[in-house]
Amino acid sequence: MQPMTTRATQFAVSLEEVSQSYGEVTALDGVSWGFRKGSLTAIMGPSGSGKSTFLHCASGLDRPSSGTVRLGDLDMGGLSETELTRLRRERIGFVFQGYNLMPSMDVERNITLPLSLGGRKADRRWLDEVVHRVGMAGHLDRLPARLSGGQQQRVAVARALVTRPEIVFADEPTAALDPRSAEHVLKLLRDAVDEMGQTVVLVTHDPVAAAWADSVVFLSEGRIVDELTAPSAATVLAHWGTL
């Protein structure tokens, strides 16, 4: 980890000696890591390695048993539940495998939902740009049931970006998609980093998906055991085989 004086300028989110236990089970064991601003990081590991717990603690969805999680220089552990909810809504974006769209809301209302919940109006210019980037400009009045899985995930990506978050956490966002739709969603996340300066953390089991990242972090038994920079599907698969 970098010194305290430089962390806030370099990392969107940082973890210091973070552990999480559920009864006698230790899901995370003293993890320290920082996600650099403007980067795409993939998190990989076998089942039970702690990937989901890592994401939940890093994103403020769960409070760790011990250790510190910071968004920039803000210690999230010092926030009340109400403050933490507001922070997740306004400063962190989420993309999940199951899309999590509201079935009774059209595409535009689904995208702007985080803003509506916070009593904020959408910046129309930014909304139009996000909608255009995800390729949903002609579908704003459609309900989720009239969209393909790939289209629904694009809406979820737009919803994650509309608040201009400091970091986006994507949990297996392509697991339920066909290869073509998965590639489209991965390109959207890659473009969000390269063209919009976004920071993205991608939890995945797929070496092809991980190859879109700047680096891949490998978890095993609740600990970070390796990092791979400039990954390809082949090198990710080779590292995976050593876990």
Tab-separated table of C-alpha atoms in Angstrom:
chain	number	residue	atom	x	y	z
A	1	MET	CA	0.000	0.000	0.000
A	2	GLN	CA	1.026	3.563	-0.622
A	3	PRO	CA	1.698	6.043	2.213
A	4	MET	CA	-1.344	7.736	3.757
A	5	THR	CA	-0.394	11.113	2.262
A	6	THR	CA	-0.678	9.877	-1.317
A	7	ARG	CA	-3.534	7.367	-1.045
A	8	ALA	CA	-6.389	9.805	-1.572
A	9	THR	CA	-4.891	11.150	-4.778
A	10	GLN	CA	-4.040	7.726	-6.221
A	11	PHE	CA	-6.825	5.393	-5.098
A	12	ALA	CA	-10.571	5.572	-5.561
A	13	VAL	CA	-11.019	2.927	-2.837
A	14	SER	CA	-8.412	1.455	-0.501
A	15	LEU	CA	-8.543	-1.340	2.059
A	16	GLU	CA	-6.174	-1.695	5.003
A	17	GLU	CA	-5.936	-4.978	6.917
A	18	VAL	CA	-9.592	-5.767	6.219
A	19	SER	CA	-10.958	-8.986	7.688
A	20	GLN	CA	-14.494	-10.343	7.650
A	21	SER	CA	-15.739	-13.276	9.673
A	22	TYR	CA	-19.102	-15.006	9.770
A	23	GLY	CA	-19.153	-17.012	12.960
A	24	GLU	CA	-16.120	-19.275	12.852
A	25	VAL	CA	-15.630	-18.775	9.099
A	26	THR	CA	-13.054	-16.177	8.004
A	27	ALA	CA	-14.068	-14.928	4.563
A	28	LEU	CA	-11.393	-12.198	4.341
A	29	ASP	CA	-8.111	-12.353	6.203
A	30	GLY	CA	-6.182	-9.085	6.587
A	31	VAL	CA	-6.565	-7.831	3.015
A	32	SER	CA	-4.855	-4.581	2.018
A	33	TRP	CA	-5.293	-3.187	-1.486
A	34	GLY	CA	-5.901	0.032	-3.403
A	35	PHE	CA	-7.824	0.558	-6.638
A	36	ARG	CA	-6.124	3.225	-8.705
A	37	LYS	CA	-8.294	5.953	-10.169
A	38	GLY	CA	-8.984	5.530	-13.863
A	39	SER	CA	-8.279	1.801	-13.918
A	40	LEU	CA	-10.146	-1.443	-14.558
A	41	THR	CA	-9.283	-4.195	-12.082
A	42	ALA	CA	-10.573	-7.754	-12.276
A	43	ILE	CA	-10.980	-9.841	-9.115
A	44	MET	CA	-10.729	-13.620	-9.549
A	45	GLY	CA	-10.534	-16.685	-7.357
A	46	PRO	CA	-12.096	-20.091	-6.864
A	47	SER	CA	-15.476	-20.560	-5.226
A	48	GLY	CA	-15.248	-19.639	-1.554
A	49	SER	CA	-12.098	-17.553	-2.026
A	50	GLY	CA	-13.736	-14.385	-0.697
A	51	LYS	CA	-14.498	-12.531	-3.940
A	52	SER	CA	-18.046	-11.516	-3.036
A	53	THR	CA	-17.079	-10.597	0.524
A	54	PHE	CA	-14.204	-8.521	-0.837
A	55	LEU	CA	-16.576	-6.639	-3.149
A	56	HIS	CA	-19.175	-6.130	-0.414
A	57	CYS	CA	-16.617	-4.697	2.014
A	58	ALA	CA	-14.863	-2.542	-0.592
A	59	SER	CA	-18.148	-1.062	-1.830
A	60	GLY	CA	-19.703	-0.345	1.562
A	61	LEU	CA	-22.414	-2.982	1.169
A	62	ASP	CA	-21.018	-4.729	4.239
A	63	ARG	CA	-18.996	-3.539	7.214
A	64	PRO	CA	-15.805	-5.545	7.839
A	65	SER	CA	-15.127	-7.194	11.158
A	66	SER	CA	-11.853	-5.270	11.351
A	67	GLY	CA	-9.705	-2.991	9.237
A	68	THR	CA	-10.373	0.207	7.318
A	69	VAL	CA	-12.066	0.884	3.977
A	70	ARG	CA	-11.716	4.342	2.447
A	71	LEU	CA	-13.447	6.010	-0.469
A	72	GLY	CA	-10.740	8.467	-1.427
A	73	ASP	CA	-9.717	9.795	1.985
A	74	LEU	CA	-13.108	9.128	3.632
A	75	ASP	CA	-13.173	6.319	6.200
A	76	MET	CA	-16.467	4.559	5.467
A	77	GLY	CA	-16.369	2.841	8.837
A	78	GLY	CA	-17.180	6.118	10.556
A	79	LEU	CA	-20.465	6.611	8.699
A	80	SER	CA	-23.925	5.871	10.026
A	81	GLU	CA	-26.153	3.475	8.078
A	82	THR	CA	-28.060	6.431	6.624
A	83	GLU	CA	-24.848	8.160	5.568
A	84	LEU	CA	-23.490	4.936	4.103
A	85	THR	CA	-26.670	4.400	2.088
A	86	ARG	CA	-26.443	7.924	0.698
A	87	LEU	CA	-22.766	7.473	-0.141
A	88	ARG	CA	-23.425	4.236	-2.045
A	89	ARG	CA	-26.251	5.875	-3.968
A	90	GLU	CA	-24.395	9.040	-4.901
A	91	ARG	CA	-20.706	8.126	-5.123
A	92	ILE	CA	-20.540	4.420	-5.982
A	93	GLY	CA	-22.001	2.606	-8.989
A	94	PHE	CA	-23.103	-1.040	-9.061
A	95	VAL	CA	-23.666	-3.526	-11.875
A	96	PHE	CA	-24.941	-6.979	-10.899
A	97	GLN	CA	-25.341	-10.270	-12.742
A	98	GLY	CA	-29.129	-10.100	-12.331
A	99	TYR	CA	-29.472	-6.541	-13.739
A	100	ASN	CA	-31.712	-5.448	-10.789
A	101	LEU	CA	-33.963	-3.298	-12.949
A	102	MET	CA	-37.411	-2.193	-11.783
A	103	PRO	CA	-39.908	-4.040	-14.016
A	104	SER	CA	-42.586	-1.325	-13.825
A	105	MET	CA	-40.194	1.480	-14.838
A	106	ASP	CA	-39.115	2.270	-18.383
A	107	VAL	CA	-35.461	2.425	-19.390
A	108	GLU	CA	-35.034	6.133	-18.671
A	109	ARG	CA	-36.571	5.901	-15.195
A	110	ASN	CA	-34.443	2.842	-14.395
A	111	ILE	CA	-31.294	4.698	-15.415
A	112	THR	CA	-32.138	7.793	-13.374
A	113	LEU	CA	-33.427	5.864	-10.338
A	114	PRO	CA	-30.355	6.583	-8.126
A	115	LEU	CA	-30.818	10.284	-8.783
A	116	SER	CA	-34.548	10.149	-8.073
A	117	LEU	CA	-33.988	8.326	-4.778
A	118	GLY	CA	-31.634	11.103	-3.736
A	119	GLY	CA	-34.053	13.856	-4.751
A	120	ARG	CA	-31.807	14.969	-7.610
A	121	LYS	CA	-32.630	15.790	-11.207
A	122	ALA	CA	-30.672	14.304	-14.064
A	123	ASP	CA	-28.221	16.448	-15.972
A	124	ARG	CA	-29.875	16.013	-19.369
A	125	ARG	CA	-26.659	16.447	-21.329
A	126	TRP	CA	-24.842	13.843	-19.246
A	127	LEU	CA	-27.822	11.479	-19.322
A	128	ASP	CA	-27.997	11.720	-23.095
A	129	GLU	CA	-24.269	11.012	-23.374
A	130	VAL	CA	-24.466	7.966	-21.098
A	131	VAL	CA	-27.517	6.611	-22.921
A	132	HIS	CA	-25.799	7.115	-26.267
A	133	ARG	CA	-22.626	5.383	-25.090
A	134	VAL	CA	-24.505	2.270	-23.990
A	135	GLY	CA	-26.528	2.175	-27.208
A	136	MET	CA	-29.963	2.579	-25.649
A	137	ALA	CA	-30.995	5.962	-27.055
A	138	GLY	CA	-33.858	4.471	-29.056
A	139	HIS	CA	-35.273	2.426	-26.189
A	140	LEU	CA	-35.864	4.903	-23.364
A	141	ASP	CA	-39.630	4.275	-23.217
A	142	ARG	CA	-39.374	0.476	-23.128
A	143	LEU	CA	-39.949	-1.676	-20.063
A	144	PRO	CA	-37.239	-4.187	-19.081
A	145	ALA	CA	-39.441	-7.123	-20.152
A	146	ARG	CA	-39.175	-5.910	-23.751
A	147	LEU	CA	-35.366	-5.933	-23.684
A	148	SER	CA	-32.863	-8.715	-24.237
A	149	GLY	CA	-30.511	-9.709	-21.418
A	150	GLY	CA	-27.685	-7.793	-23.053
A	151	GLN	CA	-29.831	-4.678	-23.384
A	152	GLN	CA	-30.918	-4.916	-19.755
A	153	GLN	CA	-27.289	-5.102	-18.664
A	154	ARG	CA	-26.483	-2.038	-20.775
A	155	VAL	CA	-29.242	-0.191	-18.912
A	156	ALA	CA	-27.664	-1.330	-15.643
A	157	VAL	CA	-24.279	0.025	-16.779
A	158	ALA	CA	-25.890	3.362	-17.671
A	159	ARG	CA	-27.565	3.488	-14.243
A	160	ALA	CA	-24.183	2.882	-12.599
A	161	LEU	CA	-22.603	5.754	-14.550
A	162	VAL	CA	-25.369	8.366	-14.427
A	163	THR	CA	-24.387	9.675	-10.988
A	164	ARG	CA	-20.752	10.176	-12.112
A	165	PRO	CA	-19.556	7.816	-9.356
A	166	GLU	CA	-16.014	7.666	-8.055
A	167	ILE	CA	-15.933	3.902	-8.617
A	168	VAL	CA	-18.114	1.220	-10.214
A	169	PHE	CA	-18.295	-2.325	-8.830
A	170	ALA	CA	-19.443	-4.955	-11.335
A	171	ASP	CA	-20.256	-8.380	-9.866
A	172	GLU	CA	-20.191	-11.102	-12.577
A	173	PRO	CA	-21.956	-8.714	-15.012
A	174	THR	CA	-21.545	-11.017	-18.035
A	175	ALA	CA	-22.247	-14.410	-16.423
A	176	ALA	CA	-25.827	-14.604	-17.740
A	177	LEU	CA	-25.068	-13.214	-21.212
A	178	ASP	CA	-24.242	-14.809	-24.542
A	179	PRO	CA	-20.663	-14.172	-25.779
A	180	ARG	CA	-21.613	-11.302	-28.105
A	181	SER	CA	-23.648	-9.448	-25.451
A	182	ALA	CA	-20.908	-10.108	-22.878
A	183	GLU	CA	-18.301	-8.570	-25.160
A	184	HIS	CA	-20.482	-5.493	-25.645
A	185	VAL	CA	-20.885	-4.991	-21.897
A	186	LEU	CA	-17.153	-5.492	-21.267
A	187	LYS	CA	-16.340	-2.945	-23.966
A	188	LEU	CA	-18.707	-0.480	-22.275
A	189	LEU	CA	-16.848	-0.897	-18.989
A	190	ARG	CA	-13.476	-0.610	-20.747
A	191	ASP	CA	-14.595	2.547	-22.576
A	192	ALA	CA	-15.883	4.009	-19.300
A	193	VAL	CA	-12.322	3.766	-18.005
A	194	ASP	CA	-10.470	4.846	-21.143
A	195	GLU	CA	-12.803	7.592	-22.358
A	196	MET	CA	-14.588	8.773	-19.212
A	197	GLY	CA	-11.846	8.338	-16.594
A	198	GLN	CA	-13.991	5.931	-14.580
A	199	THR	CA	-12.628	3.441	-12.048
A	200	VAL	CA	-14.102	-0.056	-12.378
A	201	VAL	CA	-13.726	-3.197	-10.261
A	202	LEU	CA	-14.912	-6.337	-12.038
A	203	VAL	CA	-15.523	-9.587	-10.145
A	204	THR	CA	-15.494	-12.466	-12.622
A	205	HIS	CA	-14.744	-16.167	-13.054
A	206	ASP	CA	-14.155	-15.742	-16.802
A	207	PRO	CA	-10.535	-15.377	-18.062
A	208	VAL	CA	-11.817	-13.741	-21.258
A	209	ALA	CA	-13.630	-11.076	-19.233
A	210	ALA	CA	-10.610	-10.569	-16.969
A	211	ALA	CA	-8.428	-9.962	-20.024
A	212	TRP	CA	-10.212	-6.624	-20.563
A	213	ALA	CA	-8.739	-5.346	-17.277
A	214	ASP	CA	-5.526	-3.428	-16.601
A	215	SER	CA	-4.697	-5.915	-13.862
A	216	VAL	CA	-6.120	-9.046	-12.285
A	217	VAL	CA	-6.049	-9.655	-8.534
A	218	PHE	CA	-6.310	-13.277	-7.409
A	219	LEU	CA	-7.908	-14.289	-4.099
A	220	SER	CA	-7.558	-17.608	-2.329
A	221	GLU	CA	-8.849	-18.495	1.121
A	222	GLY	CA	-9.630	-14.864	1.902
A	223	ARG	CA	-6.211	-13.509	0.985
A	224	ILE	CA	-4.707	-11.797	-2.052
A	225	VAL	CA	-2.177	-14.262	-3.400
A	226	ASP	CA	-1.159	-12.781	-6.759
A	227	GLU	CA	-1.554	-9.927	-9.234
A	228	LEU	CA	-1.261	-10.067	-13.001
A	229	THR	CA	-0.703	-6.905	-15.030
A	230	ALA	CA	-1.424	-6.510	-18.755
A	231	PRO	CA	-3.436	-9.753	-18.721
A	232	SER	CA	-4.483	-11.925	-21.638
A	233	ALA	CA	-6.989	-14.760	-21.477
A	234	ALA	CA	-4.114	-17.259	-21.715
A	235	THR	CA	-2.045	-15.733	-18.898
A	236	VAL	CA	-5.116	-15.371	-16.683
A	237	LEU	CA	-5.979	-19.017	-17.248
A	238	ALA	CA	-2.420	-20.053	-16.459
A	239	HIS	CA	-2.458	-18.109	-13.185
A	240	TRP	CA	-5.885	-19.533	-12.374
A	241	GLY	CA	-4.466	-23.011	-12.673
A	242	THR	CA	-1.970	-22.316	-9.883
A	243	LEU	CA	-4.588	-21.371	-7.264
